[in-house]
Short mmCIF file of C-alpha atoms and ligand atoms in Angstrom, two decimals:
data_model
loop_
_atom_site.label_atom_id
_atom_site.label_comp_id
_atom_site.label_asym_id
_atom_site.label_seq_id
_atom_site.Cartn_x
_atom_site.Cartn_y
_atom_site.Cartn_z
CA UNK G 1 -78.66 18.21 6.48
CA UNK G 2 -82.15 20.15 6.14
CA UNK G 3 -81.82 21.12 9.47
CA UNK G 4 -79.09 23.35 8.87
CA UNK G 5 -80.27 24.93 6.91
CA UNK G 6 -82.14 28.55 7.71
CA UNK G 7 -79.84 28.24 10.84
CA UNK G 8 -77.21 30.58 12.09
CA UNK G 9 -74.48 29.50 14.37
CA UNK G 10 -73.56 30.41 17.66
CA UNK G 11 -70.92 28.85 20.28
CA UNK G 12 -67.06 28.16 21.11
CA UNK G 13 -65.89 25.08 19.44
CA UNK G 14 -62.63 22.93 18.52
CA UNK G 15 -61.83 21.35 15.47
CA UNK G 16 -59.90 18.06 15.34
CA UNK G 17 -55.91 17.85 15.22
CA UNK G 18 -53.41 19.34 12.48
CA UNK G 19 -53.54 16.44 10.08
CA UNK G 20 -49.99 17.38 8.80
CA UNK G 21 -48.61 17.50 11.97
CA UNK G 22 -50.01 14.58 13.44
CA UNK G 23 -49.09 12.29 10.75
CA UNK G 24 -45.33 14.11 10.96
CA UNK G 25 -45.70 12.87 15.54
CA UNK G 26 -46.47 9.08 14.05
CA UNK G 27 -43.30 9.40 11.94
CA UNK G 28 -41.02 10.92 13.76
CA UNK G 29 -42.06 8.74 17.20
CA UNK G 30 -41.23 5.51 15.02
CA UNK G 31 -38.04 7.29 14.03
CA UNK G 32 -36.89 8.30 17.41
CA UNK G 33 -35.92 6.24 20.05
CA UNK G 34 -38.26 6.36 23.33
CA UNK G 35 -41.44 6.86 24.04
CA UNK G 36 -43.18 9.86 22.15
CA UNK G 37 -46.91 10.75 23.37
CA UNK G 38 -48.60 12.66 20.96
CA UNK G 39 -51.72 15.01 22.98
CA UNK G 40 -54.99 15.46 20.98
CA UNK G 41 -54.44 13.84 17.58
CA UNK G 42 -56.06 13.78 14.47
CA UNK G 43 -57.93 10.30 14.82
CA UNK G 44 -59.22 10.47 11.19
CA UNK G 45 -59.05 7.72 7.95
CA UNK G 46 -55.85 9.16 6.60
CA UNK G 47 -53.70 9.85 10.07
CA UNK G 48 -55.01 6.09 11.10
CA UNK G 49 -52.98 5.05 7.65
CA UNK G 50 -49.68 6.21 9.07
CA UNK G 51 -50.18 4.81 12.76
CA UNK G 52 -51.03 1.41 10.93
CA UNK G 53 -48.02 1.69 8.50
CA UNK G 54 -45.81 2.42 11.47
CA UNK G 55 -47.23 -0.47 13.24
CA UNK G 56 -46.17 -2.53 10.03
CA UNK G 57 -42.58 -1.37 10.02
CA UNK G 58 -41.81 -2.49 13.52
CA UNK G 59 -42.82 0.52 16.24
CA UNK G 60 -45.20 0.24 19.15
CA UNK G 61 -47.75 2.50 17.98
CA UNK G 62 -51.35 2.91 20.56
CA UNK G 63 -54.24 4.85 21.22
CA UNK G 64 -54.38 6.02 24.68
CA UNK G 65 -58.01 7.56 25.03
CA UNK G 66 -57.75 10.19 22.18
CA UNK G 67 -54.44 10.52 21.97
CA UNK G 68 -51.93 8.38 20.48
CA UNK G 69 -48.20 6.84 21.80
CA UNK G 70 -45.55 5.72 19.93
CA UNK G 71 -42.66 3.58 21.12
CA UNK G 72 -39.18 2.68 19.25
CA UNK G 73 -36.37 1.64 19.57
CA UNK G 74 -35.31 4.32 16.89
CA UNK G 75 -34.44 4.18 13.22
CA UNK G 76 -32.15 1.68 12.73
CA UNK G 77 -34.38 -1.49 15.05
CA UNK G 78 -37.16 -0.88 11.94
CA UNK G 79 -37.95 -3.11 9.58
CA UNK G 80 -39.92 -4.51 6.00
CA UNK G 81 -43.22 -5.00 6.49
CA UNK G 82 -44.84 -8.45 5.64
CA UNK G 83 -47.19 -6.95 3.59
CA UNK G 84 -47.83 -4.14 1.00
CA UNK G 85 -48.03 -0.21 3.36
CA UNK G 86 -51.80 0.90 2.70
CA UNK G 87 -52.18 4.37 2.75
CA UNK G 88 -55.85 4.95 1.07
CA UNK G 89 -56.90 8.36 0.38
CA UNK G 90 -53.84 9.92 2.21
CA UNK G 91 -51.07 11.58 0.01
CA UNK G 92 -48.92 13.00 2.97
CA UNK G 93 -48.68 9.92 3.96
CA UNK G 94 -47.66 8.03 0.33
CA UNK G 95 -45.65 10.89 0.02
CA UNK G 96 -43.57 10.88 3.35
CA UNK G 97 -43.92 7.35 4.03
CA UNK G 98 -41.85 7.52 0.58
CA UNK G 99 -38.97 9.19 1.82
CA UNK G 100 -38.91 7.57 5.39
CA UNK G 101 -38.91 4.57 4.09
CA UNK G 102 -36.10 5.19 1.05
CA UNK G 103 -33.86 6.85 4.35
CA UNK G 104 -34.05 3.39 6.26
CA UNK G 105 -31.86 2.06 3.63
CA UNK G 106 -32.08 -1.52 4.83
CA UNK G 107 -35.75 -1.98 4.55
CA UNK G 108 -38.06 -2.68 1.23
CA UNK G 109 -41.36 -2.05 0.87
CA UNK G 110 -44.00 -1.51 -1.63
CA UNK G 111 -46.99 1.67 -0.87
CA UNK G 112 -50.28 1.60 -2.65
CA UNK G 113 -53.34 4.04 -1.82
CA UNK G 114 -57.01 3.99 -2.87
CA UNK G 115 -58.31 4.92 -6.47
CA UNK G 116 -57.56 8.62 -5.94
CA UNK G 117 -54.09 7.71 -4.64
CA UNK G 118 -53.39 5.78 -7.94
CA UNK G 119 -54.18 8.74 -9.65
CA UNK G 120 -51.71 10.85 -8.02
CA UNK G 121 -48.19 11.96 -9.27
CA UNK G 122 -45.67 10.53 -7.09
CA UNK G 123 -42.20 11.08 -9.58
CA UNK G 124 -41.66 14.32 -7.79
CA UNK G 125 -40.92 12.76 -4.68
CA UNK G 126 -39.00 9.43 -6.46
CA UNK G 127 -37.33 11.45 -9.07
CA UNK G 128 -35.43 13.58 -6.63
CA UNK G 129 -34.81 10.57 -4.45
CA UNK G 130 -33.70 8.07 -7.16
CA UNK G 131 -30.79 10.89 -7.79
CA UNK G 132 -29.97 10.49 -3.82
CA UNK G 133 -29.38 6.88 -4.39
CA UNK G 134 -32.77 5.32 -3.68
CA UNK G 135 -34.08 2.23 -6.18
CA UNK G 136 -37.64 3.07 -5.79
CA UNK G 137 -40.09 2.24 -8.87
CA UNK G 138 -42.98 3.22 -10.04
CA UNK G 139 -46.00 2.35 -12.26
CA UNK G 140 -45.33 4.20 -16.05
CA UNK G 141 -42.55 5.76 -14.19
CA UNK G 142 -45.10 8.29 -12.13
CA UNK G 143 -47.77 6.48 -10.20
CA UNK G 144 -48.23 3.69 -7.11
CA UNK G 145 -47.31 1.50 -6.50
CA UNK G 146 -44.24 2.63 -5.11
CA UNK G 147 -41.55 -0.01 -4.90
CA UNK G 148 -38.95 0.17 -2.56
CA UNK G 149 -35.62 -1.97 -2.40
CA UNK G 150 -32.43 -1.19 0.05
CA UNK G 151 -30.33 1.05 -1.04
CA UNK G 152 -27.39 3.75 -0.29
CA UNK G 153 -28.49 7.59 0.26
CA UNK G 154 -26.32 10.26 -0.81
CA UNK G 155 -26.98 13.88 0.67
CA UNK G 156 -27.48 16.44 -1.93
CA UNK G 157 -28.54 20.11 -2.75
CA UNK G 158 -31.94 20.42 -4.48
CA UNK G 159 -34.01 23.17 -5.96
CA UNK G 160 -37.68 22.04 -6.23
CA UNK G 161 -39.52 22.79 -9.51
CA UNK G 162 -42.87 23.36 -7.20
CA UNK G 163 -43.37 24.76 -3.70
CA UNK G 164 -44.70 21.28 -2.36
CA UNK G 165 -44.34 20.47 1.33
CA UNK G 166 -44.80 16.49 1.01
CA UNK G 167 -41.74 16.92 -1.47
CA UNK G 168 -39.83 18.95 0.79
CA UNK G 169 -40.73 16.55 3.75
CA UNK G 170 -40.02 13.20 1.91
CA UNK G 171 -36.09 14.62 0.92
CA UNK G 172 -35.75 15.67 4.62
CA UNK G 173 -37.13 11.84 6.29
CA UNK G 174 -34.72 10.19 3.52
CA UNK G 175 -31.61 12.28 4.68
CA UNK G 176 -31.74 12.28 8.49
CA UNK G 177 -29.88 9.17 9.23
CA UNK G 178 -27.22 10.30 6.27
CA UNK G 179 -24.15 11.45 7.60
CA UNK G 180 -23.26 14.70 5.24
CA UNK G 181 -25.11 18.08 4.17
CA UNK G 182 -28.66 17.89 2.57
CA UNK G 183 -29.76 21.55 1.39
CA UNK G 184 -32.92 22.29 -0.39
CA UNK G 185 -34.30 25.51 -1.85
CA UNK G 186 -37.55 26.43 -2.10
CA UNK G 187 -39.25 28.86 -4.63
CA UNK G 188 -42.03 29.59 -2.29
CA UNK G 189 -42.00 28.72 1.64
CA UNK G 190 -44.01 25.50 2.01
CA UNK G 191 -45.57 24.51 5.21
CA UNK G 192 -42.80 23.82 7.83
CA UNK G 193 -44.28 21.29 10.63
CA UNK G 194 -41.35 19.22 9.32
CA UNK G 195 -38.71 21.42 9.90
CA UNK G 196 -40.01 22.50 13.43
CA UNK G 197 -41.17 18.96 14.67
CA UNK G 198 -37.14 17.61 13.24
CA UNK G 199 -35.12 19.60 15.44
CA UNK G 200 -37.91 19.02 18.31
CA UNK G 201 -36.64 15.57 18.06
CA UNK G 202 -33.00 16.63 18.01
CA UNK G 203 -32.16 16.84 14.12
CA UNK G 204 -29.39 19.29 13.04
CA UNK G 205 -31.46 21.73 10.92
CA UNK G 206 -31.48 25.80 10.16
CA UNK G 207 -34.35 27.26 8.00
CA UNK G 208 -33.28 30.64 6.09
CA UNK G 209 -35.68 32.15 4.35
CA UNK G 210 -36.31 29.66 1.57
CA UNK G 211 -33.48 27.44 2.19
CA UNK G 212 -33.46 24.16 4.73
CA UNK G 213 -29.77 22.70 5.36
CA UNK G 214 -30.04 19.25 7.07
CA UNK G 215 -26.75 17.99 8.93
CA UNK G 216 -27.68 14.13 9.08
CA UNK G 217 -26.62 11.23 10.87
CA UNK G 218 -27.66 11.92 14.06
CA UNK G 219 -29.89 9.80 16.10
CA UNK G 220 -33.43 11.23 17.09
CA UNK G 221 -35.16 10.32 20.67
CA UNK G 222 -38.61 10.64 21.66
CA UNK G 223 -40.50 14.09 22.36
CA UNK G 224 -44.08 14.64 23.81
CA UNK G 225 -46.28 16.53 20.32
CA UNK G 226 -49.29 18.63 21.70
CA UNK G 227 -51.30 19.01 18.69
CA UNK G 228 -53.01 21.89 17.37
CA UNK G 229 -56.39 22.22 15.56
CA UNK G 230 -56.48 22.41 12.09
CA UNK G 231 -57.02 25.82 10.68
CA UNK G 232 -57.58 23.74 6.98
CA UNK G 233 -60.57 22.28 9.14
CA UNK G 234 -61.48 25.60 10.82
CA UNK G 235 -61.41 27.23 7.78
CA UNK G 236 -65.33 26.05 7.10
CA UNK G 237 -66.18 26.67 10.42
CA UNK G 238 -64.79 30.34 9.55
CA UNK G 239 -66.56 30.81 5.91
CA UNK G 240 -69.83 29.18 7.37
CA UNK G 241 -70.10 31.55 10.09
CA UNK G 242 -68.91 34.66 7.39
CA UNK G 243 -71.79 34.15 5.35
CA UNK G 244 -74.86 32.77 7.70
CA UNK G 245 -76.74 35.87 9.09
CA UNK G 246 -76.37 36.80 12.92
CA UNK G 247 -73.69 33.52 13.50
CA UNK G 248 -71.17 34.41 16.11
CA UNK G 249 -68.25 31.32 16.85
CA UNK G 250 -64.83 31.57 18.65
CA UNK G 251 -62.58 27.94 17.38
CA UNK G 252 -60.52 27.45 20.17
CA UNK G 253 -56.62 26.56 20.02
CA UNK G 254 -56.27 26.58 16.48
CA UNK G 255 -52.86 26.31 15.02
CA UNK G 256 -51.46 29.50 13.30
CA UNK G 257 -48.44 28.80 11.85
CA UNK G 258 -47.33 31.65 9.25
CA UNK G 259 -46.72 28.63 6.52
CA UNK G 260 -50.69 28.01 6.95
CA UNK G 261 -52.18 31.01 8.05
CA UNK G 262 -52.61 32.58 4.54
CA UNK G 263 -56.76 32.34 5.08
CA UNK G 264 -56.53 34.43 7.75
CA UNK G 265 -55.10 37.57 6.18
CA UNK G 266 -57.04 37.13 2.85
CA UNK G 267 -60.10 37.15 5.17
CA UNK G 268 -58.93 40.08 6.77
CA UNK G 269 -58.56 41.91 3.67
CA UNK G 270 -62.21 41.30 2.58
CA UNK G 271 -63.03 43.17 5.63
CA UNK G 272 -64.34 40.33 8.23
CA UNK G 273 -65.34 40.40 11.14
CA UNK G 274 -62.40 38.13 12.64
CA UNK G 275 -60.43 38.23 15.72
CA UNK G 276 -57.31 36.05 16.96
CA UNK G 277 -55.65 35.80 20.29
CA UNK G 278 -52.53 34.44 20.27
CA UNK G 279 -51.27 32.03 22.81
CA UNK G 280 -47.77 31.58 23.59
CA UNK G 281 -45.58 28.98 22.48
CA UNK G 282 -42.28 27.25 21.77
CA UNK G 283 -42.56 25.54 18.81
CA UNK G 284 -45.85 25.61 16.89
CA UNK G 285 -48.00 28.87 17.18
CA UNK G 286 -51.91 28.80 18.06
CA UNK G 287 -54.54 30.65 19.34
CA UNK G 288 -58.40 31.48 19.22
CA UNK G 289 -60.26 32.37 16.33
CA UNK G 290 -63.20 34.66 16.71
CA UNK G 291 -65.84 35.18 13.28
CA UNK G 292 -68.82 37.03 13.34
CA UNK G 293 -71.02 37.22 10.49
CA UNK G 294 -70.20 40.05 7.44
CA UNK G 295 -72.65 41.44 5.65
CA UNK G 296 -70.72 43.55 3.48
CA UNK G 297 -67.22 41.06 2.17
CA UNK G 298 -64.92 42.85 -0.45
CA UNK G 299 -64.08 40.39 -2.82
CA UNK G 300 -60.29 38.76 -2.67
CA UNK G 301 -57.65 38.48 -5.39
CA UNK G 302 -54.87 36.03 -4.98
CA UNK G 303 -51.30 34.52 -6.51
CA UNK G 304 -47.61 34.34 -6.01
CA UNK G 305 -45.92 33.35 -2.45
CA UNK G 306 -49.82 33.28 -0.15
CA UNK G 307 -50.84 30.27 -2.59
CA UNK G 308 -48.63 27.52 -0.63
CA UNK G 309 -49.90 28.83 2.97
CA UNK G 310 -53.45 28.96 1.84
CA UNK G 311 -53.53 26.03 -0.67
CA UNK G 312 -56.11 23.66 1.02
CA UNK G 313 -58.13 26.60 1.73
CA UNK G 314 -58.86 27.36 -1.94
CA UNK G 315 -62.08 25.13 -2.12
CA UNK G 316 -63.90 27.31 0.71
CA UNK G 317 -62.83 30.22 -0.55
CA UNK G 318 -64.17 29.91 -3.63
CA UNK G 319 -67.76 30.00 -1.60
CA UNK G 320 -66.89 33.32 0.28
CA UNK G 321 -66.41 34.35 -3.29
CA UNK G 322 -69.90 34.18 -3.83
CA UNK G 323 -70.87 36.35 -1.15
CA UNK G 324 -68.60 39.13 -1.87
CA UNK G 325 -69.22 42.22 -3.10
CA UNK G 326 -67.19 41.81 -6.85
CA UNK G 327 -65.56 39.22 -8.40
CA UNK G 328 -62.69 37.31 -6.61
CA UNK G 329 -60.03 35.83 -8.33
CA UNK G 330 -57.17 32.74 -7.70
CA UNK G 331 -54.00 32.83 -9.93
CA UNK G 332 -51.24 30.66 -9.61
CA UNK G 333 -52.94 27.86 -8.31
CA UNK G 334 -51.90 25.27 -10.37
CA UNK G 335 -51.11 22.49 -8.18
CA UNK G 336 -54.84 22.42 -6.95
CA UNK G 337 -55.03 20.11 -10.31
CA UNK G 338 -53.08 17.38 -8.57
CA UNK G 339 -54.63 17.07 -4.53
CA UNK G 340 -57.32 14.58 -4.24
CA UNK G 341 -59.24 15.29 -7.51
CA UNK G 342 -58.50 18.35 -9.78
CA UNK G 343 -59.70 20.79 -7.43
CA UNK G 344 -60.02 23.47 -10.26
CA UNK G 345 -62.57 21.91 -12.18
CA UNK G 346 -63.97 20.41 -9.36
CA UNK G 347 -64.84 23.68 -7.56
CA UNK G 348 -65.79 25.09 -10.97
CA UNK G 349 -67.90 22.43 -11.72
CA UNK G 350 -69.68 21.67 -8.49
CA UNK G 351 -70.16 25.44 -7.82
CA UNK G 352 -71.70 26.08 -11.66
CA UNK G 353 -74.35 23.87 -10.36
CA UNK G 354 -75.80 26.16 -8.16
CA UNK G 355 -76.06 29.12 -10.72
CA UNK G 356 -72.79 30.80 -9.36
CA UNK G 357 -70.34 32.17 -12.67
CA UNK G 358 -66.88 31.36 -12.41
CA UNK G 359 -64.21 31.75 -14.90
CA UNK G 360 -61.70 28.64 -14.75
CA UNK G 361 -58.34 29.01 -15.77
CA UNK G 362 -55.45 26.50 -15.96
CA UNK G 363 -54.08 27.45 -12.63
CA UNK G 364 -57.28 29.44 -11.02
CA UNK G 365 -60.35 30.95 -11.50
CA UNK G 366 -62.64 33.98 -11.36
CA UNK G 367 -65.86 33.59 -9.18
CA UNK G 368 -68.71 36.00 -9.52
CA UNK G 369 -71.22 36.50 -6.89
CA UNK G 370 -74.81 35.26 -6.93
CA UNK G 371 -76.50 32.27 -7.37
CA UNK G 372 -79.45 30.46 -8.46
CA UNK G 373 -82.27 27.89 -7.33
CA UNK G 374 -80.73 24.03 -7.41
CA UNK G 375 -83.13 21.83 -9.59
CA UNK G 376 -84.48 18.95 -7.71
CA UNK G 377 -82.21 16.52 -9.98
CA UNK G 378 -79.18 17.65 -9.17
CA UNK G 379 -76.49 15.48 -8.30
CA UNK G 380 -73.41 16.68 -6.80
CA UNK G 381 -70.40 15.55 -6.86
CA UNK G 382 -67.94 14.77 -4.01
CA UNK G 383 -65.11 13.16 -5.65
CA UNK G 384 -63.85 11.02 -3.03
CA UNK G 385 -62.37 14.25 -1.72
CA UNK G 386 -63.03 15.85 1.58
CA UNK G 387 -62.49 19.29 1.00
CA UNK G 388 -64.95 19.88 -1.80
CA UNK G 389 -67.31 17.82 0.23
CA UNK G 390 -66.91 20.12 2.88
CA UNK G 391 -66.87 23.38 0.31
CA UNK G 392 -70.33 21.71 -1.16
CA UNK G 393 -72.24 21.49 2.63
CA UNK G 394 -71.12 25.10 3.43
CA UNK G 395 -72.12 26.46 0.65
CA UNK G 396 -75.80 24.76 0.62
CA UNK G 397 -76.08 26.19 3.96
CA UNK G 398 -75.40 29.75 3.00
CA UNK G 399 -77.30 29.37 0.17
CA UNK G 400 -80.09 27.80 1.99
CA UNK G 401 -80.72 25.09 -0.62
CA UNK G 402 -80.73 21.06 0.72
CA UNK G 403 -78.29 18.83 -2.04
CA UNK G 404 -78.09 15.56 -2.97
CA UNK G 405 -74.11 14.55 -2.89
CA UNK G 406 -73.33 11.00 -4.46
CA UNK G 407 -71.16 9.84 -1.54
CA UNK G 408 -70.03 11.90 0.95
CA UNK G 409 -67.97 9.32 2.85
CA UNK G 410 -64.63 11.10 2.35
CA UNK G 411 -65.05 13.75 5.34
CA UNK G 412 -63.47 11.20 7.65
CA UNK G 413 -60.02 11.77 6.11
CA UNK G 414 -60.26 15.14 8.12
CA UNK G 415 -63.13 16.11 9.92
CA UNK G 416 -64.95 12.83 10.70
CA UNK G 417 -67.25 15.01 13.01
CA UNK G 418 -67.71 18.21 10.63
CA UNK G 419 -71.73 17.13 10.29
CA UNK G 420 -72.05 16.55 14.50
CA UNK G 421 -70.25 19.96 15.07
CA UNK G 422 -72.46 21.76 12.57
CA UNK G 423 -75.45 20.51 15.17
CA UNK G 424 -73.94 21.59 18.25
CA UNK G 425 -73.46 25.29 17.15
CA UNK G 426 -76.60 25.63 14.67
CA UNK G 427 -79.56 27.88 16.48
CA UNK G 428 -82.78 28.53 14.50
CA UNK G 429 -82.66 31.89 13.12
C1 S3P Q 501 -49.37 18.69 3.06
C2 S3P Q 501 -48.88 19.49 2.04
C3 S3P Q 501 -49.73 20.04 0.96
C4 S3P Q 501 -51.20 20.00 1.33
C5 S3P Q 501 -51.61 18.68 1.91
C6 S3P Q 501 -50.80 18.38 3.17
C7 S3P Q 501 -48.43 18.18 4.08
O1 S3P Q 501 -49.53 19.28 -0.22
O2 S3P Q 501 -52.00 20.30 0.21
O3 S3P Q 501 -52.98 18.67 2.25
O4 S3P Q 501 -48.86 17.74 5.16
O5 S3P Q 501 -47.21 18.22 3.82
P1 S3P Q 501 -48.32 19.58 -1.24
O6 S3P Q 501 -47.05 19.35 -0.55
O7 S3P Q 501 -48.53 18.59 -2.37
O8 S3P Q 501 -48.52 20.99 -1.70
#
């Protein structure tokens, strides 16, 4: 780590694959009937969680180089797995793998993650499909495990309390081999991989404006998934480069989906020096991102509908917070309590330790700029969660202070090379 620090950074770069929409490819391929070859995957700890789990269930999942191929022979040739479906540190996948599995009908099984996993609300994805028909159970009615026994899937219309896209996802894996009219309404858009990647793989579906109507029962076949990079992973790339003096970095091929893109026109509003170039395509959008260093950053006050397409962005923007001009402020937020840790008090916590002030509210918080010398003894916390890993080693390179983290381990749910890539662009300033 020392070395990076009094660094600036300088090059083109990629980050690793969408992790939502590679673990959507795994799904879907062991869903669909064919073979599905999905181009420049996440290869991390939680996308290796669904290829194993689809392994378990009966398709022919590989890793061809860096890229991954799935072959089925669709939906209904699935079956129980022997044992229990691991899914560690990954909620997308406990979440989705929920659903899938409850929409097989003929298949049990029982999901269990790591200790953040068990800590992890999973009733808003069984509530909604227990009143579909599933007979899934859960520990005090709310955590994993999740138990799941056959059962007989109704179709229904749902409004969702939160704007969630695992929630959205699960309802939509459980109703695709339902014959009959699924509809549910959103109260902000979620991220849509699900929706796009579906009718990729020949689902019946229509998106308008908040609303996704499902026409199930159709059979799905196979469909070649070029994967993006991750603009959740880009975004410290992004920040890094923001606040390190003279650093000049173009991310190449990034995905820039409108449901996820939310970073990009906060960023723009505090005035930084950031360029994209689109590149054309069918399905899922994605293009270049260009980030110079910014002196002079306004500060950034958010709520309302940008929260969902900037959500796991929230962490790192807390740090470009502290190198704004004014206070910045995050309303709205709320759900931040419940990702891999309470990200609130997490980034409140972590960040207080380096002299910054910040305001925490139930569903926010106000961040001040400035900060202040780290004492030697200071222990940092990573929380078994990547992102405020990540947050933490940005922000003790812009602040040009070396940290001691307890275990930083959990960067190989998404960016297993984050520390490597950091190398390859850093020049001495
Ligand atoms: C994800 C949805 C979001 C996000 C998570 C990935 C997905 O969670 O925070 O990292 O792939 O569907 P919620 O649906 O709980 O908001």
């Amino acid at each position: 780590m020392k070395q990076l620090l009094n660094s600036t950074f300088i090059g083109s770069t990629k980050v690793p694959g969408d992790k939502s929409i590679t673990h959507r490819a795994l799904m879907l391929g062991a869903l669909s009937e064919g073979t599905t070859y999905i181009k420049d995957p996440l290869i991390s700890a939680d996308t290796l969680r669904t290829f194993e789990n689809m392994q378990q269930i009966g398709a022919q999942v590989s890793r061809v180089g860096d890229d991954f191929q799935v072959i089925s022979k669709g939906h209904s040739a699935l079956n129980s797995p022997e044992d229990i479906l691991y899914t560690g540190n990954s909620g997308t996948t406990t979440r989705l793998l929920t659903g899938l599995i409850a929409g097989l009908e003929h298949v049990s099984a029982t999901i269990e993650g790591d200790q953040t996993i068990a800590k992890r609300p999973m009733d808003r994805v069984v509530t909604p499909l227990n009143s579909m028909g599933a007979n899934i159970t859960l520990k005090d009615e709310k955590y994993p495990p999740i138990v799941i026994n056959p059962s007989n899937i109704t179709p229904m219309e749902y409004h969702m309390p939160i704007a969630s896209a695992q929630v959205k996802s699960a309802l939509l894996f459980a109703s695709l081999f339902q014959e009959g009219t699924t509809v549910i309404h959103e109260t902000h858009q979620s991220r849509n991989h699900s929706e796009i990647m579906m009718r990729q793989f020949g689902a019946d579906l229509k998106v308008d404006n908040k609303t996704v109507t499902l026409n199930g029962g159709k059979n799905l076949q196979a469909s070649d998934v070029t994967v993006p990079g991750d603009i959740s992973s880009a975004a410290f790339l992004i920040v890094l480069a923001l606040i390190t003096k003279d650093s000049d970095i173009t991310i190449e091929n990034v995905s820039l989906n409108e449901t996820r893109s939310g970073i990009i026109d906060v960023l723009k509003e505090c005035g930084a020096n950031i360029e994209i170039s689109k590149k054309s395509s069918d399905g899922e959008k994605f293009g270049d991102i260009h980030v110079k260093y910014t002196s002079d950053l306004k500060p950034f006050s958010i709520d309302g509908e940008i929260i969902p397409r900037l959500i796991d962005e929230i962490p790192i923007l807390a740090v470009l917070g502290v190198f704004a001009s004014g206070p910045s402020t995050v309303k709205g937020a709320r759900e931040l309590r419940y990702k891999e840790t309470d990200r609130i008090s997490a980034v409140v916590g972590e960040l207080k330790k380096f002299g910054v002030k910040i305001d925490e509210f139930e569903d926010g918080f106000t961040v001040h700029p400035g900060f202040s010398v780290v004492t030697d003894n200071t222990i940092f916390k990573g929380y078994h969660d990547h992102r405020i890993i990540m947050m933490l080693l940005v922000m003790s390179i812009g602040v040009n202070q070396e940290i001691k983290i307890d275990d930083d381990s959990a960067i190989d749910v998404s960016f297993p090379t984050f520390v490597q890539d950091l190398h390859k662009l850093r020049k001495d300033r």
